[in-house]
mmCIF file of C-alpha atoms in Angstrom:
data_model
loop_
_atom_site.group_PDB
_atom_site.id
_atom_site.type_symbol
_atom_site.label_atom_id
_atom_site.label_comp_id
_atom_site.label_asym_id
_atom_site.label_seq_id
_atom_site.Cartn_x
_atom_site.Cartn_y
_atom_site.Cartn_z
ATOM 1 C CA UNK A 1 32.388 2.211 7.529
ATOM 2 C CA UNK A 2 30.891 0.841 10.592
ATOM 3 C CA UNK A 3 27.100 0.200 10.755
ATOM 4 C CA UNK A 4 24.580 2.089 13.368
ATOM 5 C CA UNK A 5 21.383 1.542 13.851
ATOM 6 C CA UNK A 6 18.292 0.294 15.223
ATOM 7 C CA UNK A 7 15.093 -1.835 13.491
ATOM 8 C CA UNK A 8 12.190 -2.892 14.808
ATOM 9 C CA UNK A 9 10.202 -5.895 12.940
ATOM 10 C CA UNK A 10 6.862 -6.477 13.068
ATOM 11 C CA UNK A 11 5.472 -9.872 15.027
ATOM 12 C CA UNK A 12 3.073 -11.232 12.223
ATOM 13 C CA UNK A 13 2.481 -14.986 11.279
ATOM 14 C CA UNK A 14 2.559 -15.086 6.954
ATOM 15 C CA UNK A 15 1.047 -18.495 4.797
ATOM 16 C CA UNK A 16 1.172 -18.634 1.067
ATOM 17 C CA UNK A 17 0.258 -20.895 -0.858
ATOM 18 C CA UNK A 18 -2.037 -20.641 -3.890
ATOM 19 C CA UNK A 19 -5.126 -21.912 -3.677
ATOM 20 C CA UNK A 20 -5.122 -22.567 0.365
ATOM 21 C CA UNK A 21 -7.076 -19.654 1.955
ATOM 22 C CA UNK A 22 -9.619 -21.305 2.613
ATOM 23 C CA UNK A 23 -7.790 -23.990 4.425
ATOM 24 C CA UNK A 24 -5.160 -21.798 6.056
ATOM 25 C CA UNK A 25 -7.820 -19.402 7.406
ATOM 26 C CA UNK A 26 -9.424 -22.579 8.572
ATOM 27 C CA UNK A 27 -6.760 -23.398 10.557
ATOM 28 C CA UNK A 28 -6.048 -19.872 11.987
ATOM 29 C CA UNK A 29 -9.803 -19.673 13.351
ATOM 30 C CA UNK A 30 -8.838 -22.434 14.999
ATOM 31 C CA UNK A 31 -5.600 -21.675 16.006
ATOM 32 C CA UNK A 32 -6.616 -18.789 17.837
ATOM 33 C CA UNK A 33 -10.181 -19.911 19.101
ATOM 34 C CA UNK A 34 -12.120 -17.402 17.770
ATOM 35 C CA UNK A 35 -15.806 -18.452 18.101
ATOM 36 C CA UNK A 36 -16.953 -15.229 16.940
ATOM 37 C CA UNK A 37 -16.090 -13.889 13.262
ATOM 38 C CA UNK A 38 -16.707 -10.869 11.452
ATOM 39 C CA UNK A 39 -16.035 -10.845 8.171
ATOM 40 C CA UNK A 40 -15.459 -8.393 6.253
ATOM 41 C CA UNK A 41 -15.116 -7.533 2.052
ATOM 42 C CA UNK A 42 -16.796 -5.159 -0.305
ATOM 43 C CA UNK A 43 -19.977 -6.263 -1.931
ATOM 44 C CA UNK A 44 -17.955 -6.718 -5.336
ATOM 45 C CA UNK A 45 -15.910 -8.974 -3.146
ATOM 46 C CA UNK A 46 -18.205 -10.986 -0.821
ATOM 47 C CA UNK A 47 -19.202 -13.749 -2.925
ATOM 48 C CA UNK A 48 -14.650 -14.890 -2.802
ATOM 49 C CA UNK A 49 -15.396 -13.820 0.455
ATOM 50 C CA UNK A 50 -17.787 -16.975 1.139
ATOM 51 C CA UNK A 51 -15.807 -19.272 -0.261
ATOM 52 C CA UNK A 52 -12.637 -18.584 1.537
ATOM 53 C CA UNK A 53 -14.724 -18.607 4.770
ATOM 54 C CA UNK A 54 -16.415 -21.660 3.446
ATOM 55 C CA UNK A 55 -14.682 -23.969 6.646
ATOM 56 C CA UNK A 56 -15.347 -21.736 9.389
ATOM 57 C CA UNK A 57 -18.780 -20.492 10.899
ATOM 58 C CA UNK A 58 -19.327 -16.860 10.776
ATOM 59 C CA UNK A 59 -21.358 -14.517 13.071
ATOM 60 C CA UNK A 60 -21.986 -11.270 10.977
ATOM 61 C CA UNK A 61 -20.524 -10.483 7.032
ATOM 62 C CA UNK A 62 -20.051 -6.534 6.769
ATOM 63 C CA UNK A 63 -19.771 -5.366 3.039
ATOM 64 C CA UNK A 64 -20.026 -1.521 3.919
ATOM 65 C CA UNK A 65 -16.376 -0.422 2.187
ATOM 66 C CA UNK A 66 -15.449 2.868 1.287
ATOM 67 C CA UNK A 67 -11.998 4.184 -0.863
ATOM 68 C CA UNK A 68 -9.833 6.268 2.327
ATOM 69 C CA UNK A 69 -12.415 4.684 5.348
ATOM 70 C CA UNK A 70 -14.490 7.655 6.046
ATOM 71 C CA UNK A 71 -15.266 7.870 9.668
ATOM 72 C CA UNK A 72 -18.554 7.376 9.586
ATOM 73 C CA UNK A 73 -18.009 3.967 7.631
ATOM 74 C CA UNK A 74 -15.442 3.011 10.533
ATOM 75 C CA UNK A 75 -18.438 3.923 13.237
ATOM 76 C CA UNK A 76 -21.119 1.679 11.525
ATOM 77 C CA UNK A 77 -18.352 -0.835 10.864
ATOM 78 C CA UNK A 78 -17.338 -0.564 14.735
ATOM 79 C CA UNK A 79 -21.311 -1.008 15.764
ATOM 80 C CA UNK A 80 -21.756 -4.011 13.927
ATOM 81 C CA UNK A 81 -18.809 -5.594 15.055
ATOM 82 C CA UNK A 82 -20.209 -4.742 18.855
ATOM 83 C CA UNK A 83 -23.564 -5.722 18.432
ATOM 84 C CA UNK A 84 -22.504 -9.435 16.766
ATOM 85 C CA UNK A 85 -19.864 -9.512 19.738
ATOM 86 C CA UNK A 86 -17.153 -9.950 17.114
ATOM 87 C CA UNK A 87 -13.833 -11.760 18.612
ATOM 88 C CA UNK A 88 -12.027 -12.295 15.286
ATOM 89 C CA UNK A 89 -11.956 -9.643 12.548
ATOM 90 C CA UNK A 90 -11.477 -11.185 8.943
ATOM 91 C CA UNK A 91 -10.710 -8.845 6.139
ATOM 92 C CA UNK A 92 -10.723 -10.138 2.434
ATOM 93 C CA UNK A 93 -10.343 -7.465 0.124
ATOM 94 C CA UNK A 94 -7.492 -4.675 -0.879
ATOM 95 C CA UNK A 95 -6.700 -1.746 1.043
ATOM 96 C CA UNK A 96 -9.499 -0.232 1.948
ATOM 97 C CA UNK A 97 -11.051 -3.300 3.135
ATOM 98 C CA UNK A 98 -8.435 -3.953 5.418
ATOM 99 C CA UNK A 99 -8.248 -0.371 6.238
ATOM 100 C CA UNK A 100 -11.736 -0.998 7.704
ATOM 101 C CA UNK A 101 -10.663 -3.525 9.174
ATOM 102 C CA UNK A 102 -7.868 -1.826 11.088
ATOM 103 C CA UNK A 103 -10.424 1.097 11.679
ATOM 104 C CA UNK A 104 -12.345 -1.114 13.713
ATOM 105 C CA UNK A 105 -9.149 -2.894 15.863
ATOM 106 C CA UNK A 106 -8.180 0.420 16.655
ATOM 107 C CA UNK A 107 -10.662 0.832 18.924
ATOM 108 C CA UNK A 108 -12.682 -2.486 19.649
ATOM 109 C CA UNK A 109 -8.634 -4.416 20.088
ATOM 110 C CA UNK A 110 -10.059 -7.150 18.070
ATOM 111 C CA UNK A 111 -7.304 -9.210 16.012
ATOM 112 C CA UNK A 112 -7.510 -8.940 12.090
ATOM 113 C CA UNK A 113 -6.875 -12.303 9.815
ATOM 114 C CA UNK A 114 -5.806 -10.302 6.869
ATOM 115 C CA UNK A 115 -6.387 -12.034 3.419
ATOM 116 C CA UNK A 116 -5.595 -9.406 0.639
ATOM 117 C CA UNK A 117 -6.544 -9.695 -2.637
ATOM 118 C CA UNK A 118 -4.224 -6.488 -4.329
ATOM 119 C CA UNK A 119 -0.684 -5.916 -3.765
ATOM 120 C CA UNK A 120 -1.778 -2.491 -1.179
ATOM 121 C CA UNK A 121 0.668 -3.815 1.367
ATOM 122 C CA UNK A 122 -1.725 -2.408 4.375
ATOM 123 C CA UNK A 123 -2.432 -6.091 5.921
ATOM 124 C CA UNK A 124 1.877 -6.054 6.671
ATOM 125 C CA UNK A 125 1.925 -2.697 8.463
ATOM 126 C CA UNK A 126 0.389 -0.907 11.582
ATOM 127 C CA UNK A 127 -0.471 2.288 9.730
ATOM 128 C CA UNK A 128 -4.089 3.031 9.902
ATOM 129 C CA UNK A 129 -5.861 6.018 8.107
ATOM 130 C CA UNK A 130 -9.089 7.534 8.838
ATOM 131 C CA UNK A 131 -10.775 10.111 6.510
ATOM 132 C CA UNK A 132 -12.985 12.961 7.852
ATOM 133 C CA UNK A 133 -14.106 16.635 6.110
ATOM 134 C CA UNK A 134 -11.889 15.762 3.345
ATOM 135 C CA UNK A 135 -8.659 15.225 5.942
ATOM 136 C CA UNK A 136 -7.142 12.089 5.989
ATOM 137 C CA UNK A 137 -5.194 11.364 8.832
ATOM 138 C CA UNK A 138 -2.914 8.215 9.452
ATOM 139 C CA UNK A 139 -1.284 6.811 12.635
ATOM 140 C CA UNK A 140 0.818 4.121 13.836
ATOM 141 C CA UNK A 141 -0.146 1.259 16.461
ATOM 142 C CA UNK A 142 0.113 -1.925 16.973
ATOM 143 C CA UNK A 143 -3.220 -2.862 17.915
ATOM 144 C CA UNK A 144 -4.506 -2.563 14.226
ATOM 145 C CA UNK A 145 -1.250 -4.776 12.697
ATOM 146 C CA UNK A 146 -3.289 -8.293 11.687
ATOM 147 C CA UNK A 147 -2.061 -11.119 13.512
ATOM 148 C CA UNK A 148 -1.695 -13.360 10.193
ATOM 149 C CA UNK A 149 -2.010 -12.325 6.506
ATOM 150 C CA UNK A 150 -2.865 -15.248 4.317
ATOM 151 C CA UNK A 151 -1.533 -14.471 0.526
ATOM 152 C CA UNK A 152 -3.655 -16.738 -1.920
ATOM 153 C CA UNK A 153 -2.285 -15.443 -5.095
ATOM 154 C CA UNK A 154 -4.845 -16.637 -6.911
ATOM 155 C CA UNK A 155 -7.703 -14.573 -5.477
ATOM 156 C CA UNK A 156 -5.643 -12.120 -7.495
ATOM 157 C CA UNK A 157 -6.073 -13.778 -11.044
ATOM 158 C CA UNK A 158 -9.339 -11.782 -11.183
ATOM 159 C CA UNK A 159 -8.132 -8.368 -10.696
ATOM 160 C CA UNK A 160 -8.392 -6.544 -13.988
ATOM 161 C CA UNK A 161 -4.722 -5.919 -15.261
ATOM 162 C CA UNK A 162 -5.405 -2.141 -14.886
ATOM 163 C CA UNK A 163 -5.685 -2.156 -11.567
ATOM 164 C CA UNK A 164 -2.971 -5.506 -10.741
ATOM 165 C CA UNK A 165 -0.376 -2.628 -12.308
ATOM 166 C CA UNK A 166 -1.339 0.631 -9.904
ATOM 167 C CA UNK A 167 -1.417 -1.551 -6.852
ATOM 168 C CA UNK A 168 1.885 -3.202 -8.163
ATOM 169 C CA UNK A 169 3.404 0.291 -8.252
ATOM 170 C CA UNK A 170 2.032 1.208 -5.294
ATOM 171 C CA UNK A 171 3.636 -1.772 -3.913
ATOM 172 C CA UNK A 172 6.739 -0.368 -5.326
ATOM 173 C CA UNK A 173 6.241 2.561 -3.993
ATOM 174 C CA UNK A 174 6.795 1.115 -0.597
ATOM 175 C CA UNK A 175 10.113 0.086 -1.425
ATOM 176 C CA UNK A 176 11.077 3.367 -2.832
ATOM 177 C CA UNK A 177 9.887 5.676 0.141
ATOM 178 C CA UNK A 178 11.723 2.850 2.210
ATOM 179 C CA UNK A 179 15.386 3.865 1.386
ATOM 180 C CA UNK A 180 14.702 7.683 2.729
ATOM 181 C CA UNK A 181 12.162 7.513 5.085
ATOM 182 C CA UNK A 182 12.617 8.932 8.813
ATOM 183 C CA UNK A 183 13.696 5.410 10.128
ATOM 184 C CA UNK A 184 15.461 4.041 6.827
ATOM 185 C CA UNK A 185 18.075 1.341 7.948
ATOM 186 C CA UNK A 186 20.544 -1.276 5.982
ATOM 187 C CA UNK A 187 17.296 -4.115 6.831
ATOM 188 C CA UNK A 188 14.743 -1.965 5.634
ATOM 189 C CA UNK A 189 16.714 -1.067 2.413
ATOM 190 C CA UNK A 190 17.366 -5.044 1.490
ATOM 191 C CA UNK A 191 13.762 -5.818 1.683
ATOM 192 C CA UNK A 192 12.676 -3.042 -0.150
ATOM 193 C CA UNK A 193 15.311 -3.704 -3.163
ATOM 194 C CA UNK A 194 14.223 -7.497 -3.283
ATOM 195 C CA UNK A 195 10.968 -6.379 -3.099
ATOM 196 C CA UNK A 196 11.609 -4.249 -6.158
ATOM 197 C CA UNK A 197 13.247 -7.419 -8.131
ATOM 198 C CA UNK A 198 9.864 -8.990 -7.385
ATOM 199 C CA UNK A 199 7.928 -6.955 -8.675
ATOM 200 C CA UNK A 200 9.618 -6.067 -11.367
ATOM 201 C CA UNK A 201 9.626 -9.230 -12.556
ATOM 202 C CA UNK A 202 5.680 -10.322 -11.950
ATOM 203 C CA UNK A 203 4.148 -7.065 -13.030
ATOM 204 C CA UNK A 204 5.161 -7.710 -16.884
ATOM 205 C CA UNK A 205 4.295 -11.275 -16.994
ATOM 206 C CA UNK A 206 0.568 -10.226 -15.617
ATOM 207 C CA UNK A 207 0.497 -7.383 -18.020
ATOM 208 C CA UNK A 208 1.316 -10.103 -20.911
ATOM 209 C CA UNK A 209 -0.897 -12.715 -19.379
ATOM 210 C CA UNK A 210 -2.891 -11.576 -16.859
ATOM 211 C CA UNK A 211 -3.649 -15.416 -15.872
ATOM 212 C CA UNK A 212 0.076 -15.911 -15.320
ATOM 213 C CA UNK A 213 -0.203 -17.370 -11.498
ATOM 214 C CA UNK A 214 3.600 -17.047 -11.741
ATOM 215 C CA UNK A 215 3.693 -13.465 -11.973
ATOM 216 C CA UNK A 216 0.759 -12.988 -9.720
ATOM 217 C CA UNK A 217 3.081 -14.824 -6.983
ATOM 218 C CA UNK A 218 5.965 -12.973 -7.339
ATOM 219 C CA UNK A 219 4.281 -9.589 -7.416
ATOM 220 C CA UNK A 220 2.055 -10.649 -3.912
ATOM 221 C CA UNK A 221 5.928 -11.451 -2.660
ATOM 222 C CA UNK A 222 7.230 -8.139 -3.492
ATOM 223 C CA UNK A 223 4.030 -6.802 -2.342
ATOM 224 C CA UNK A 224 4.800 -8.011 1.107
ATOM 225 C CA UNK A 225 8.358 -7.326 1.184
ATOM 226 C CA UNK A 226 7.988 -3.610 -0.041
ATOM 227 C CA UNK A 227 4.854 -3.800 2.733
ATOM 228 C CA UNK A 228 7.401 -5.064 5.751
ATOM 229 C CA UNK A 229 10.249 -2.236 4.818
ATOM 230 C CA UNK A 230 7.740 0.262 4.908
ATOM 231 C CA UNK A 231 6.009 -0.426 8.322
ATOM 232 C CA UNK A 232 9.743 -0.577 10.017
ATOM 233 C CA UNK A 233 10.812 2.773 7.746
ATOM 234 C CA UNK A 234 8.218 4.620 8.023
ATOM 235 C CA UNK A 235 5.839 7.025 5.916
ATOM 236 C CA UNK A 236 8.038 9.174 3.708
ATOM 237 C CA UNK A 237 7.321 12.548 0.984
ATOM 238 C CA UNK A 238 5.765 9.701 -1.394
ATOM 239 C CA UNK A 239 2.850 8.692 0.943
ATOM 240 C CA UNK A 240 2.854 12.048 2.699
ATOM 241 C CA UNK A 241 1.755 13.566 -0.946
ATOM 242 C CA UNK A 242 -0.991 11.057 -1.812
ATOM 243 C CA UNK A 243 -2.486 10.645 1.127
ATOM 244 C CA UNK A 244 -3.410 14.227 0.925
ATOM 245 C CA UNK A 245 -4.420 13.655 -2.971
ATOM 246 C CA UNK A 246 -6.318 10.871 -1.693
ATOM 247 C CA UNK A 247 -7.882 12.075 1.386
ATOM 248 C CA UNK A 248 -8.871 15.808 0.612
ATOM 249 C CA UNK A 249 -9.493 15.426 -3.731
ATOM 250 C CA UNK A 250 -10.722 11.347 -3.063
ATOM 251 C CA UNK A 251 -8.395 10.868 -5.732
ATOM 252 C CA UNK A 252 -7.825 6.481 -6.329
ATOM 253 C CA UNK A 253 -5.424 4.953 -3.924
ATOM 254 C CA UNK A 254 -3.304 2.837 -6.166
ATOM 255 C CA UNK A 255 -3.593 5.062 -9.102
ATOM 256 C CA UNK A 256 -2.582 8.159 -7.243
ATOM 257 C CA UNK A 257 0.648 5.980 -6.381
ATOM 258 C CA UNK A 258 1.626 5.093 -9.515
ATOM 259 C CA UNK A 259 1.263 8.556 -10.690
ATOM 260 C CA UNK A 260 3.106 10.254 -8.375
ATOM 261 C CA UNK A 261 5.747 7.922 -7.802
ATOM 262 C CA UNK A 262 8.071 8.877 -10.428
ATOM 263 C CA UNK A 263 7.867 12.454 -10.108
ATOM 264 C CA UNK A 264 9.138 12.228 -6.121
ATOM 265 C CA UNK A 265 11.939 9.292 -7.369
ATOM 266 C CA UNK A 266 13.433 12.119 -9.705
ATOM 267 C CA UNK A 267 13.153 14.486 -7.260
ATOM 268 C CA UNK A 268 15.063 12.822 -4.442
ATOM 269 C CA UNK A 269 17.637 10.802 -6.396
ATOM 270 C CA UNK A 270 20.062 13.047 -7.373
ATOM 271 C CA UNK A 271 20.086 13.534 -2.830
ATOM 272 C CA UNK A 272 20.095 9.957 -2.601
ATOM 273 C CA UNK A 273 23.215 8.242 -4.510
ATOM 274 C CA UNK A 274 23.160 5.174 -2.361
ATOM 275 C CA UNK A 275 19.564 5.029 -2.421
ATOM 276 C CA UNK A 276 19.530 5.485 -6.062
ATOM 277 C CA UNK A 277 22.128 3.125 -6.822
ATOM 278 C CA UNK A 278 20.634 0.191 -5.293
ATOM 279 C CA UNK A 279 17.178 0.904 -7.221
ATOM 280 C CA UNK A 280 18.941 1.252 -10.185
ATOM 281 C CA UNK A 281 20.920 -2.024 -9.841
ATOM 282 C CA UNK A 282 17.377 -3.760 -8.878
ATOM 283 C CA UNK A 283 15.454 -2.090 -11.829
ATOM 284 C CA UNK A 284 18.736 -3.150 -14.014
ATOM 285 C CA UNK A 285 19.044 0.451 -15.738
ATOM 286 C CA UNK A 286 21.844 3.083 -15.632
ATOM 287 C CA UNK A 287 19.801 5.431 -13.447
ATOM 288 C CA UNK A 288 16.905 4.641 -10.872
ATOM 289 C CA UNK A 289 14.505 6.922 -13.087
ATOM 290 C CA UNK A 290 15.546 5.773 -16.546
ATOM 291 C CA UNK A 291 14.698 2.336 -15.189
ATOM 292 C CA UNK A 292 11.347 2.888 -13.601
ATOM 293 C CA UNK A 293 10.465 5.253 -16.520
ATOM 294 C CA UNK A 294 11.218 2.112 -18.681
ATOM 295 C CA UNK A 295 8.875 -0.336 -16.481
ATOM 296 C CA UNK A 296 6.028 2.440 -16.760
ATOM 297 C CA UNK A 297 6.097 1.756 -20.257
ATOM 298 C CA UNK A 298 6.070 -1.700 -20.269
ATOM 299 C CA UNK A 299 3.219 -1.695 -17.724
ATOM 300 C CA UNK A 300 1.149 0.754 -19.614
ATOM 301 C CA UNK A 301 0.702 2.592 -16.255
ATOM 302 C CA UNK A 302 -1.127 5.370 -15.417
ATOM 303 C CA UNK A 303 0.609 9.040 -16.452
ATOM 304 C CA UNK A 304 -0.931 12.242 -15.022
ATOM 305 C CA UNK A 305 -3.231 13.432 -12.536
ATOM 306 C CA UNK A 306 -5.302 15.193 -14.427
ATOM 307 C CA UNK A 307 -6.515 11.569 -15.709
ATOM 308 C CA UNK A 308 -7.697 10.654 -12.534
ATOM 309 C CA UNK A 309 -9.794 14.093 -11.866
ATOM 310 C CA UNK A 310 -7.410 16.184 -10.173
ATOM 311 C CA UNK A 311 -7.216 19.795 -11.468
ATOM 312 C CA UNK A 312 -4.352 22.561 -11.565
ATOM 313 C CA UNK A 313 -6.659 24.670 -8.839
ATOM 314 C CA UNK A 314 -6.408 22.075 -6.236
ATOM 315 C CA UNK A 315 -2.337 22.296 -6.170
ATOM 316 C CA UNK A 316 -2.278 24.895 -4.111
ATOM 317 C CA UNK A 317 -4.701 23.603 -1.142
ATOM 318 C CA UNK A 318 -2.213 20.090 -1.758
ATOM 319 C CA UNK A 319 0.890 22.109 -0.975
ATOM 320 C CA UNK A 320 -0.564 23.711 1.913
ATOM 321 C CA UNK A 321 -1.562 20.844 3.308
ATOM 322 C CA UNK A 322 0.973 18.360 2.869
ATOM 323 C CA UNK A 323 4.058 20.420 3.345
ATOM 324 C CA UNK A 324 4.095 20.194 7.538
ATOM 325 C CA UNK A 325 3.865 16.651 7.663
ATOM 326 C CA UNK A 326 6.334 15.835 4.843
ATOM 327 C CA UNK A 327 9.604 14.328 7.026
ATOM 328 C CA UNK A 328 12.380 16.632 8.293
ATOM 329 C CA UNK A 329 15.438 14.116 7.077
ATOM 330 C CA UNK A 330 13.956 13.690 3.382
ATOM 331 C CA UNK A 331 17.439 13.605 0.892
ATOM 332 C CA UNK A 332 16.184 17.365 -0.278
ATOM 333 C CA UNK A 333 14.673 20.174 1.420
ATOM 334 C CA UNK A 334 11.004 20.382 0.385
ATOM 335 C CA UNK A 335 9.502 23.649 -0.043
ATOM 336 C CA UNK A 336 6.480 25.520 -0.791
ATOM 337 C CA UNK A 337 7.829 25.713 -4.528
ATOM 338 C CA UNK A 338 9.654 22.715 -5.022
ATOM 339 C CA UNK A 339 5.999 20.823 -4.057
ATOM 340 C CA UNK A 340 4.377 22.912 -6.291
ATOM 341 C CA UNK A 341 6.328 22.306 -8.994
ATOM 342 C CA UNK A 342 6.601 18.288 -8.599
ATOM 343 C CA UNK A 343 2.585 18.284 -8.463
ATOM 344 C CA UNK A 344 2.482 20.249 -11.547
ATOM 345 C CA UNK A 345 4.901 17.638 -13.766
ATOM 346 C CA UNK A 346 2.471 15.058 -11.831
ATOM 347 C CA UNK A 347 -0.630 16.555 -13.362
ATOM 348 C CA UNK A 348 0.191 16.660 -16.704
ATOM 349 C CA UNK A 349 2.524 13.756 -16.773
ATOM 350 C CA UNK A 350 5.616 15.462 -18.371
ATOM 351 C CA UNK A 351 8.911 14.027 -17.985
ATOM 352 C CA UNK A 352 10.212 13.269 -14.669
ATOM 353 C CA UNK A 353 13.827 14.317 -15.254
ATOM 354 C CA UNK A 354 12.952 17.738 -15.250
ATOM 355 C CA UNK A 355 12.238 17.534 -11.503
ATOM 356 C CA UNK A 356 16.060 16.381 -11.334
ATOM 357 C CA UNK A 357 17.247 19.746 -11.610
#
């Protein structure tokens, strides 16, 4: 069978290396001659914040960071970055601090020097998402993609294990909506199945020692990987139904992820047999479910969404707003009911399998 197709990939500079952000964002100041930086993490964050800026001079530190960037956040952030005449934006933090970050790019043009400290994936893509009236609405352009991502894994060695498990599955996440998303391609789909070997194999050695730099490495690796597939693939039913949970109930990002996750795996994989044979191959189990079911486990991760505070009279306002923006080409035709029904297993955490049918 001859191959046909067409990828794009992302122009982005990458250093890892544990224990060099400080140095490598050092260097990147200087490499692109910023002589104004804006830095900006989350007050819990700021004081890791200082020290990987320690080398470089810094005109204003923003820790104003809200879950889904709320536009009015993304105004005060954009003010603040006009008023210190920002020329370098430098984002250390997880997704939402990039997010701001991006917020601000989007319409100041400034580059981002993205130095993550979860496994979100947003400082490899050029997705941005704004939240406003409980609407979150996400869009595509290059002006928000950082120019470099430093990966320091351990600026990671702090992040409860809790939380190192939903952004790991949110990571994962990435690689799954990658094999079915509107621009899916034979590139897309080997990064996202090595990024699934990656993180399979970090998540459980953080979970059993969550000072394991090893596992903290691989899992930032798979991180990126799943990140890259999903920026070229695009934003498939997975991320089309939490950004809605997140957005309009303000549900957690990562958590909401590795909730929902399984729930739209079972219900696409039986319309998927490639798909689903190369996750199950990369999750070593006979089935693609059976094997991420069995990694849940081990992880301990999250089960229903009733456990993060979404409630059975909330579905239908979910439905109706997800539905229209769900992809055309998903693997199986997504309806009114079907939607429904996957959010209900979702919220009570029953077994995905029963979406199979």
């Amino acid at each position: 069978m001859s191959l046909s197709f067409a990828h794009v990939t992302l122009a982005q500079r990458v250093l890892f290396g544990a224990g060099r952000a400080a140095e490598h964002l050092a260097a990147e100041v200087d490499r692109l001659g910023a002589q104004r930086v804006m830095v900006i993490a989350s007050e819990s964050e700021m004081e890791m914040a200082r020290a990987v800026a320690a080398r470089i001079e810094v005109a204003h530190w923003h820790d104003e960071v809200v879950m889904h960037v709320p536009v009015e956040v993304a105004e005060r952030a954009r003010a603040a970055a006009a008023a210190a005449a920002a020329d370098l934006l430098v984002s250390v933090g997880g997704g939402s601090t990039t997010g701001l970050a991006k917020a601000v790019a989007l319409t100041a043009g400034l580059p981002i020097v993205a130095v993550p400290t979860t496994y979100a994936g947003s400082e490899a893509t050029n997705v941005w998402g704004l939240t406003e009236a409980t609407r979150k609405t996400t869009g595509v352009d290059d002006r928000v993609l950082p120019v470099t991502v430093i990966y320091d894994p351990s600026l990671t060695l702090t992040l409860p294990v809790g939380i190192s498990v939903a952004s790991g599955l949110n990571a994962l996440a990435h690689c799954v909506d990658s094999l079915w998303a509107p621009r899916a391609d034979p590139i897309n789909a080997a990064l996202a199945v090595e990024g699934v070997r990656a993180l399979t194999s970090g998540l459980p050695r953080i979970v059993a020692a969550a000072s394991d730099l090893r596992g903290r490495e691989e899992t930032a690796y798979g991180a990126y990987l799943s990140a890259v597939a999903f920026a070229s693939a695009g934003s498939g039913i997975h991320h089309k139904i939490c950004h809605v949970l997140g957005g309009t109930f303000n549900l957690p990002h990562a958590e909401t992820h590795a909730v929902v996750l399984p729930y739209v795996l079972a219900f696409n994989a039986p319309y998927a047999p490639d798909a689903e044979a190369r996750l199950a191959a990369a999750l070593d189990a006979p089935t693609a479910v059976a094997g991420l079911e069995r990694l849940r486990a081990e992880l301990r991760a999250p089960r229903a969404l009733v456990d993060l505070g979404f409630t059975e009279d909330g579905i239908a306002t979910a439905v109706e707003v997800a539905l229209p923006s769900i992809p055309v080409n998903n693997p199986r035709r997504v309806t009114a009911s079907r939607l429904t029904a996957l959010l209900h297993a979702a919220l009570t955490g029953v077994d995905p399998a029963e979406l199979s049918a």
